[in-house]
Coordinates of C-alpha atoms in Angstrom, one line a residue:
X1 CA -56.7 -96.1 -130.9
X2 CA -54.8 -98.7 -133.2
X3 CA -54.7 -100.8 -129.5
X4 CA -58.4 -99.9 -128.8
X5 CA -59.5 -101.6 -131.9
X6 CA -56.7 -104.8 -132.1
X7 CA -58.1 -106.1 -128.9
X8 CA -61.2 -105.2 -130.7
X9 CA -60.0 -107.6 -133.3
X10 CA -59.0 -110.2 -130.6
X11 CA -62.6 -109.8 -129.2
X12 CA -64.2 -110.3 -132.0
X13 CA -61.8 -113.7 -132.3
X14 CA -62.7 -115.4 -129.1
X15 CA -66.1 -114.8 -129.4
X16 CA -66.6 -116.5 -132.8
X17 CA -64.1 -118.9 -131.7
X18 CA -66.7 -118.9 -128.2
X19 CA -69.1 -119.5 -131.0
X20 CA -68.8 -122.7 -132.7
X21 CA -67.3 -125.1 -129.9
X22 CA -70.4 -124.1 -127.3
X23 CA -73.0 -124.7 -130.2
X24 CA -73.9 -122.1 -129.4
X25 CA -74.4 -121.2 -133.7
X26 CA -77.5 -121.2 -134.4
X27 CA -78.4 -124.6 -135.9
X28 CA -79.7 -123.8 -138.4
X29 CA -77.1 -121.8 -140.0
X30 CA -74.9 -124.4 -139.4
X31 CA -77.4 -126.5 -141.6
X32 CA -77.0 -124.2 -144.6
X33 CA -73.4 -124.2 -144.9
X34 CA -73.2 -127.9 -144.4
X35 CA -76.3 -127.6 -147.3
X36 CA -73.4 -124.7 -149.0
X37 CA -70.4 -127.6 -148.7
X38 CA -73.0 -130.6 -150.0
X39 CA -74.1 -128.7 -153.1
X40 CA -70.4 -128.1 -154.7
X41 CA -69.2 -132.3 -153.7
X42 CA -72.5 -133.6 -155.3
X43 CA -72.0 -130.9 -158.6
X44 CA -69.2 -132.4 -158.0
X45 CA -69.9 -136.1 -158.3
X46 CA -71.9 -135.8 -161.3
X47 CA -68.7 -135.1 -163.3
X48 CA -67.5 -137.6 -161.1
X49 CA -70.1 -139.7 -163.2
X50 CA -70.3 -138.3 -166.2
X51 CA -66.2 -139.2 -166.7
X52 CA -66.4 -142.6 -165.6
X53 CA -69.0 -142.8 -168.2
X54 CA -66.8 -141.5 -170.9
X55 CA -68.7 -138.7 -170.8
X56 CA -66.4 -136.3 -169.9
X57 CA -63.0 -138.4 -171.1
X58 CA -59.9 -136.4 -172.3
X59 CA -61.3 -134.9 -174.8
X60 CA -64.6 -134.0 -173.7
X61 CA -63.2 -132.2 -170.7
X62 CA -60.4 -129.8 -173.0
X63 CA -63.6 -128.7 -174.4
X64 CA -65.1 -128.5 -171.6
X65 CA -62.7 -126.2 -170.5
X66 CA -62.5 -124.1 -173.6
X67 CA -66.3 -124.4 -173.8
X68 CA -65.5 -122.3 -170.2
X69 CA -63.3 -119.9 -170.4
X70 CA -64.0 -119.1 -173.5
X71 CA -67.9 -118.9 -174.5
X72 CA -69.2 -119.4 -170.7
X73 CA -66.8 -117.8 -168.4
X74 CA -66.9 -114.6 -170.7
X75 CA -70.4 -114.3 -171.2
X76 CA -71.5 -114.6 -167.3
X77 CA -69.1 -111.8 -166.4
X78 CA -70.5 -109.4 -168.8
X79 CA -74.0 -109.9 -168.9
X80 CA -72.9 -109.1 -164.7
X81 CA -70.7 -107.2 -164.5
X82 CA -71.8 -104.6 -166.6
X83 CA -75.4 -103.5 -165.1
X84 CA -74.0 -103.6 -161.9
X85 CA -70.6 -101.8 -162.2
X86 CA -70.5 -98.0 -161.2
X87 CA -67.3 -96.0 -159.9
X88 CA -68.7 -96.8 -155.9
X89 CA -68.3 -100.3 -157.0
X90 CA -65.0 -99.9 -158.7
X91 CA -63.6 -98.3 -155.0
X92 CA -65.0 -101.1 -152.8
X93 CA -62.8 -103.6 -154.7
X94 CA -59.3 -102.3 -153.2
X95 CA -59.8 -104.6 -150.0
X96 CA -60.5 -107.9 -152.5
X97 CA -56.9 -106.8 -154.2
X98 CA -54.8 -106.6 -151.5
X99 CA -56.1 -109.8 -149.8
X100 CA -54.9 -110.7 -152.6
X101 CA -51.9 -110.2 -152.3
X102 CA -51.9 -111.3 -149.0
X103 CA -53.0 -114.7 -149.6
X104 CA -50.1 -114.4 -152.5
X105 CA -47.5 -114.1 -150.2
X106 CA -48.7 -115.9 -147.6
X107 CA -48.5 -119.1 -150.4
X108 CA -44.8 -118.4 -151.2
X109 CA -43.2 -117.2 -148.2
X110 CA -44.3 -120.4 -146.3
X111 CA -44.2 -123.0 -149.5
X112 CA -40.9 -121.9 -149.4
X113 CA -39.9 -122.2 -145.5
X114 CA -42.1 -125.1 -146.1
X115 CA -39.6 -126.5 -149.4
X116 CA -36.1 -125.7 -146.5
X117 CA -37.2 -127.4 -143.5
X118 CA -38.7 -131.2 -145.5
X119 CA -35.5 -130.8 -147.9
X120 CA -32.9 -132.7 -145.7
X121 CA -36.2 -135.3 -144.6
X122 CA -37.2 -135.4 -148.3
X123 CA -34.3 -135.4 -150.6
X124 CA -35.4 -136.8 -153.3
X125 CA -38.6 -134.2 -153.2
X126 CA -37.3 -131.3 -152.3
X127 CA -36.4 -129.1 -154.6
X128 CA -37.6 -131.2 -157.2
X129 CA -41.9 -130.2 -155.7
X130 CA -40.9 -126.7 -154.5
X131 CA -42.7 -124.8 -157.2
X132 CA -45.0 -126.8 -156.7
X133 CA -45.5 -126.4 -153.2
X134 CA -46.0 -122.2 -153.3
X135 CA -48.0 -122.4 -156.2
X136 CA -51.1 -124.3 -155.0
X137 CA -49.9 -122.1 -151.0
X138 CA -50.3 -119.6 -153.0
X139 CA -53.6 -120.0 -155.6
X140 CA -56.9 -120.8 -153.5
X141 CA -59.8 -122.2 -155.6
X142 CA -60.9 -118.0 -155.8
X143 CA -63.7 -117.6 -157.6
X144 CA -66.0 -121.0 -158.6
X145 CA -66.1 -122.5 -155.0
X146 CA -65.8 -120.5 -153.1
X147 CA -68.7 -118.0 -155.3
X148 CA -71.0 -121.2 -155.3
X149 CA -70.1 -121.4 -151.0
X150 CA -71.2 -117.8 -150.8
X151 CA -74.2 -118.3 -153.1
X152 CA -75.9 -120.7 -150.8
X153 CA -75.8 -118.5 -147.6
X154 CA -76.3 -115.0 -149.6
X155 CA -80.0 -115.2 -148.0
X156 CA -78.1 -115.5 -144.2
X157 CA -80.0 -112.2 -142.1
X158 CA -76.4 -111.2 -141.9
X159 CA -75.4 -109.8 -145.8
X160 CA -79.1 -108.3 -144.9
X161 CA -79.4 -104.9 -146.1
X162 CA -76.0 -104.9 -148.4
X163 CA -76.0 -103.0 -151.3
X164 CA -78.4 -101.3 -150.3
X165 CA -81.6 -102.9 -150.6
X166 CA -82.4 -106.0 -148.5
X167 CA -83.8 -108.6 -151.0
X168 CA -81.6 -112.0 -152.1
X169 CA -81.2 -111.3 -156.2
X170 CA -79.3 -107.7 -154.6
X171 CA -76.9 -108.9 -152.5
X172 CA -76.1 -112.2 -154.8
X173 CA -76.0 -109.8 -157.9
X174 CA -73.3 -107.6 -155.2
X175 CA -71.5 -110.8 -154.3
X176 CA -71.4 -112.0 -158.5
X177 CA -69.8 -108.8 -159.6
X178 CA -66.8 -108.9 -156.1
X179 CA -66.4 -112.5 -157.3
X180 CA -65.6 -111.5 -160.9
X181 CA -64.4 -108.5 -161.0
X182 CA -61.7 -110.2 -158.4
X183 CA -61.2 -112.7 -160.8
X184 CA -59.4 -110.4 -163.7
X185 CA -56.7 -110.2 -160.0
X186 CA -56.3 -113.6 -159.6
X187 CA -56.0 -114.7 -163.3
X188 CA -53.1 -111.5 -163.2
X189 CA -51.2 -113.6 -160.5
X190 CA -51.6 -116.8 -161.2
X191 CA -50.0 -116.7 -164.5
X192 CA -47.7 -113.6 -163.7
X193 CA -46.1 -115.4 -160.9
X194 CA -48.0 -118.6 -160.6
X195 CA -47.0 -120.6 -163.7
X196 CA -43.5 -119.4 -163.7
X197 CA -42.5 -121.0 -160.6
X198 CA -44.2 -124.3 -161.5
X199 CA -42.5 -124.1 -165.1
X200 CA -39.5 -121.8 -164.9
X201 CA -39.3 -118.5 -166.7
X202 CA -41.4 -117.7 -170.3
X203 CA -41.0 -114.6 -172.4
X204 CA -43.2 -111.3 -172.3
X205 CA -44.9 -112.6 -175.6
X206 CA -46.3 -115.7 -174.0
X207 CA -46.9 -113.7 -170.9
X208 CA -48.9 -111.6 -172.4
X209 CA -51.2 -114.6 -174.1
X210 CA -51.7 -116.1 -170.9
X211 CA -53.0 -112.9 -168.7
X212 CA -55.0 -111.5 -171.7
X213 CA -57.5 -114.6 -171.8
X214 CA -60.8 -114.5 -172.7
X215 CA -62.3 -114.0 -169.2
X216 CA -59.8 -111.0 -168.5
X217 CA -60.6 -109.2 -171.6
X218 CA -64.3 -110.1 -170.7
X219 CA -63.3 -108.1 -167.9
X220 CA -61.5 -105.3 -169.6
X221 CA -65.2 -104.9 -172.0
X222 CA -67.9 -105.2 -169.5
X223 CA -66.2 -102.8 -167.2
X224 CA -66.0 -99.9 -169.5
X225 CA -69.5 -100.7 -171.5
X226 CA -70.9 -100.5 -167.5
X227 CA -69.2 -97.0 -166.8
X228 CA -70.2 -96.1 -170.3
X229 CA -73.7 -97.0 -170.0
X230 CA -74.2 -95.0 -166.4
X231 CA -73.6 -92.0 -168.1
X232 CA -75.5 -92.4 -171.2
X233 CA -78.6 -92.9 -168.4
X234 CA -79.1 -89.5 -168.1
X235 CA -79.9 -89.6 -171.7
X236 CA -83.3 -90.3 -172.9
X237 CA -81.6 -92.1 -175.5
X238 CA -81.1 -95.0 -172.8
X239 CA -84.4 -95.8 -172.0
X240 CA -85.6 -96.2 -175.3
X241 CA -82.2 -98.5 -176.9
X242 CA -82.1 -100.9 -174.1
X243 CA -85.9 -101.7 -174.0
X244 CA -84.7 -103.1 -177.7
X245 CA -81.3 -103.7 -178.4
X246 CA -79.9 -104.0 -174.5
X247 CA -82.4 -106.8 -173.3
X248 CA -82.5 -109.4 -175.9
X249 CA -78.6 -109.3 -175.6
X250 CA -78.8 -109.5 -171.9
X251 CA -80.7 -112.4 -171.5
X252 CA -78.3 -114.3 -173.9
X253 CA -75.7 -113.3 -172.5
X254 CA -77.4 -115.2 -168.7
X255 CA -78.1 -117.8 -170.2
X256 CA -75.2 -118.5 -171.5
X257 CA -73.3 -117.3 -168.2
X258 CA -75.1 -119.7 -166.4
X259 CA -73.0 -123.1 -167.5
X260 CA -70.4 -121.9 -166.3
X261 CA -70.2 -122.5 -162.3
X262 CA -71.8 -125.8 -163.3
X263 CA -69.2 -126.6 -166.2
X264 CA -66.9 -126.0 -164.3
X265 CA -67.4 -127.8 -161.0
X266 CA -68.3 -130.8 -163.7
X267 CA -64.7 -130.4 -164.7
X268 CA -63.5 -130.9 -161.2
X269 CA -65.2 -134.1 -160.5
X270 CA -64.1 -135.2 -163.6
X271 CA -60.1 -134.4 -162.8
X272 CA -60.9 -135.8 -159.3
X273 CA -61.3 -139.2 -160.9
X274 CA -58.6 -139.2 -163.6
X275 CA -57.1 -138.4 -160.5
X276 CA -57.8 -141.4 -158.4
X277 CA -56.9 -143.2 -161.9
X278 CA -53.4 -141.2 -162.2
X279 CA -52.4 -141.9 -159.2
X280 CA -53.9 -146.4 -159.1
X281 CA -51.7 -146.3 -162.3
X282 CA -49.3 -145.5 -161.0
X283 CA -48.9 -148.0 -157.9
X284 CA -50.0 -151.7 -160.1
X285 CA -46.7 -149.1 -162.5
X286 CA -44.2 -149.3 -159.5
X287 CA -45.6 -153.1 -158.3
X288 CA -44.9 -154.1 -161.7
X289 CA -41.6 -152.5 -162.3
X290 CA -40.1 -153.1 -158.7
X291 CA -40.7 -149.9 -158.1
X292 CA -39.6 -147.8 -160.8
X293 CA -41.6 -144.7 -161.0
X294 CA -43.8 -145.6 -164.2
X295 CA -45.8 -141.8 -165.9
X296 CA -49.7 -143.3 -166.4
X297 CA -51.1 -144.4 -169.9
X298 CA -52.5 -141.3 -170.4
X299 CA -49.1 -139.0 -170.2
X300 CA -46.9 -141.9 -172.3
X301 CA -46.5 -141.7 -175.6
X302 CA -49.3 -144.3 -178.3
X303 CA -48.9 -148.0 -178.3
X304 CA -48.0 -147.3 -181.4
X305 CA -44.9 -145.6 -182.0
X306 CA -42.7 -148.1 -183.7
X307 CA -40.1 -148.2 -179.9
X308 CA -37.7 -150.9 -179.9
X309 CA -37.8 -152.9 -177.2
X310 CA -36.3 -151.5 -173.8
X311 CA -33.9 -154.7 -171.8
X312 CA -35.6 -154.8 -168.0
X313 CA -33.9 -152.8 -165.5
X314 CA -34.8 -152.5 -162.2
X315 CA -32.1 -149.7 -161.5
X316 CA -32.5 -146.0 -163.0
X317 CA -29.0 -146.0 -163.0
X318 CA -29.3 -149.1 -165.7
X319 CA -32.0 -146.9 -167.8
X320 CA -29.8 -144.5 -168.5
X321 CA -27.2 -146.1 -169.1
X322 CA -29.2 -148.3 -171.8
X323 CA -30.1 -144.3 -172.9
X324 CA -26.3 -144.0 -173.1
X325 CA -25.3 -146.7 -175.6
X326 CA -28.3 -145.4 -178.0
X327 CA -26.6 -142.0 -178.2
X328 CA -25.9 -141.8 -182.1
X329 CA -23.3 -139.8 -181.7
X330 CA -21.4 -143.0 -179.5
X331 CA -22.2 -145.4 -182.8
X332 CA -20.7 -141.9 -184.4
X333 CA -17.4 -142.0 -182.1
X334 CA -17.0 -145.7 -182.4
X335 CA -17.4 -146.1 -185.9
X336 CA -21.2 -146.4 -187.9
X337 CA -21.6 -145.1 -190.7
X338 CA -25.3 -146.2 -190.8
X339 CA -26.8 -142.9 -187.7
X340 CA -26.2 -138.9 -188.7
X341 CA -26.3 -136.5 -186.3
X342 CA -29.6 -135.8 -187.5
X343 CA -31.5 -138.6 -186.2
X344 CA -30.7 -137.0 -182.7
X345 CA -32.6 -135.5 -180.9
X346 CA -30.9 -132.3 -178.6
X347 CA -30.9 -135.1 -175.8
X348 CA -28.5 -136.6 -178.2
X349 CA -30.5 -139.4 -178.0
X350 CA -32.5 -141.8 -180.7
X351 CA -35.9 -140.5 -180.3
X352 CA -37.7 -143.6 -180.5
X353 CA -35.5 -145.1 -177.8
X354 CA -35.7 -141.8 -175.9
X355 CA -39.4 -141.9 -175.6
X356 CA -39.5 -145.7 -173.9
X357 CA -37.3 -144.5 -172.0
X358 CA -38.6 -141.8 -170.4
X359 CA -41.7 -143.1 -169.3
X360 CA -40.3 -145.8 -167.4
X361 CA -37.3 -143.2 -166.0
X362 CA -38.4 -139.5 -165.8
X363 CA -36.2 -137.3 -163.9
X364 CA -39.4 -135.5 -162.2
X365 CA -41.8 -138.8 -161.1
X366 CA -38.5 -140.7 -160.3
X367 CA -39.4 -139.5 -156.1
X368 CA -43.1 -139.3 -156.0
X369 CA -44.2 -136.6 -153.7
X370 CA -45.7 -138.6 -150.3
X371 CA -49.3 -138.5 -149.2
X372 CA -47.9 -137.0 -145.6
X373 CA -46.2 -133.4 -147.8
X374 CA -49.5 -133.2 -149.4
X375 CA -51.4 -133.4 -146.3
X376 CA -49.3 -130.3 -144.7
X377 CA -50.3 -128.6 -147.6
X378 CA -53.8 -128.7 -147.0
X379 CA -53.7 -127.9 -143.4
X380 CA -51.4 -125.2 -144.7
X381 CA -53.7 -123.7 -147.9
X382 CA -57.1 -124.0 -146.0
X383 CA -56.4 -123.9 -142.4
X384 CA -53.8 -122.0 -141.7
X385 CA -54.8 -119.5 -144.5
X386 CA -58.4 -119.4 -143.7
X387 CA -57.5 -117.9 -139.8
X388 CA -55.2 -116.0 -141.6
X389 CA -57.9 -114.5 -143.9
X390 CA -59.9 -114.0 -141.5
X391 CA -57.7 -112.3 -139.0
X392 CA -56.1 -109.7 -142.3
X393 CA -60.4 -109.0 -143.0
X394 CA -61.3 -108.2 -139.8
X395 CA -58.3 -107.3 -137.3
X396 CA -57.0 -105.6 -141.0
X397 CA -59.4 -103.8 -142.6
X398 CA -62.6 -104.2 -140.7
X399 CA -60.8 -102.9 -137.5
X400 CA -58.0 -100.5 -139.1
X401 CA -58.9 -100.1 -143.0
X402 CA -63.3 -99.7 -141.7
X403 CA -64.6 -101.8 -144.5
X404 CA -67.6 -102.4 -143.1
X405 CA -69.7 -103.8 -146.8
X406 CA -69.8 -107.2 -145.5
X407 CA -69.7 -109.0 -148.7
X408 CA -66.6 -108.2 -149.2
X409 CA -65.1 -109.1 -146.0
X410 CA -66.6 -112.6 -146.9
X411 CA -65.0 -112.4 -150.5
X412 CA -61.6 -111.6 -148.8
X413 CA -62.0 -114.4 -146.6
X414 CA -63.6 -117.4 -148.9
X415 CA -61.1 -116.9 -152.0
X416 CA -58.4 -116.7 -149.0
X417 CA -59.5 -120.5 -147.7
X418 CA -60.3 -122.3 -150.9
X419 CA -58.5 -125.4 -151.6
X420 CA -55.7 -125.0 -154.2
X421 CA -56.6 -123.7 -157.9
X422 CA -58.5 -126.5 -160.4
X423 CA -56.2 -124.6 -162.9
X424 CA -52.7 -125.7 -161.2
X425 CA -53.8 -129.2 -163.0
X426 CA -53.7 -127.5 -166.3
X427 CA -51.1 -125.6 -165.4
X428 CA -49.3 -128.9 -164.8
X429 CA -50.7 -130.9 -168.4
X430 CA -48.9 -127.0 -169.9
X431 CA -45.0 -127.4 -168.4
X432 CA -45.2 -131.2 -168.2
X433 CA -43.9 -130.7 -165.0
X434 CA -45.6 -132.9 -161.6
X435 CA -49.0 -133.6 -163.8
X436 CA -49.5 -136.6 -161.8
X437 CA -49.1 -135.2 -158.5
X438 CA -50.7 -132.1 -159.3
X439 CA -53.1 -134.3 -159.0
X440 CA -52.7 -136.4 -155.9
X441 CA -53.2 -133.1 -154.3
X442 CA -56.0 -132.0 -155.7
X443 CA -57.3 -135.0 -154.6
X444 CA -56.4 -134.9 -151.1
X445 CA -57.3 -130.8 -151.4
X446 CA -60.7 -131.3 -152.2
X447 CA -61.8 -134.4 -150.2
X448 CA -60.9 -132.5 -146.9
X449 CA -62.1 -129.4 -147.9
X450 CA -65.5 -130.5 -147.7
X451 CA -64.6 -130.2 -143.7
X452 CA -62.1 -126.9 -143.8
X453 CA -64.8 -125.0 -146.0
X454 CA -67.4 -126.3 -143.5
X455 CA -65.4 -125.3 -140.5
X456 CA -64.5 -122.0 -142.3
X457 CA -67.5 -120.9 -143.3
X458 CA -69.2 -121.3 -139.3
X459 CA -66.4 -119.2 -138.0
X460 CA -66.0 -116.9 -140.6
X461 CA -70.2 -116.4 -140.0
X462 CA -69.5 -116.1 -136.6
X463 CA -67.4 -113.3 -137.1
X464 CA -69.4 -111.4 -139.1
X465 CA -72.3 -111.7 -137.2

């Protein structure tokens, strides 16, 4: 009965907790978990070094991002999904879709409640950063980090015999297909739900452009090609064409696609290092300006802009008064014949002064998000989210729905337990909202993830065992 399955699920959680806390879990397994987390940290550290040495500067990061999402990742998807996809694999994907929906719903609800509860204590922070908190909780890193962690422990005995074979390579191919096919679901959710929440509603044409990107198209293309190839395998034609045409193309896709995950981890390290630089620069600028929030140089207009110097002012309201006094409409009302409406910006401020004032007083950066809120978000995302993901995977998918594929269950749990997605920084940069606070949040989350990811992997492996 359902009650018996719920009791069994609770017993599994109790045994996992007992195993982790009393040292029953094998130390060799613990070493493998730590090693998998260390692989992610070491790869990101190389990206940090590349950023500090100037190899991954701001422009180079943009080029690397375009290569990953327009070339490396689509090649990885096509190379991994096409030879491994079939109707049975598509049927197996439904638990990951259900886990994605539940993770997003948990993040949206918990983020909205957190903003509502903390609004009286932090009136300048909420609802200003409400969208950032909701998106950070709803969309964890569901690809590069969990895939790297899972592949590092794919030789664990708990996954022996998965996908009809005991070989590690077969298990890793099965894992890659699960992550790559579920990536399309997460891309759809990120840009259809997360992006509008972070920066406001977008038009259908913008939404379509964001959703129908290269990885999404590659997923659909690989799925169609894979199913067609399964149909052609029944003919002798497929056996003759494969060595001549398909094999060289598959090798080329493998070479290019193998760059996707390392490049993503390098970009992660570069972004975290840039986050440290932005936060430090913001703190120094605040001290020098008497507490007025100043955006980092990377987000400020060029120094060569012909902006008129602004008198020193410590109060943002005083600077707002400068904007009002410099308004062309105000001068025209006072009879100044040298100004025309064409010289005015849409906000009614002459553009050079608007740039300079905006760099000092920005309605988004006037009040920063306190560090304590970043840690609260990390706990909800990477600790509570991990427990709820395990509860859904073991209690609902395995015990109630009968899902026995351990690779599917592990993928669902890992995708629900990671830090906020790296794309959060890209979304903030595109929208121009909360760029510095996003960098701060990602820095805290990925620093803490060294410990939360280790604990989550130990718990997940104990539950599956």
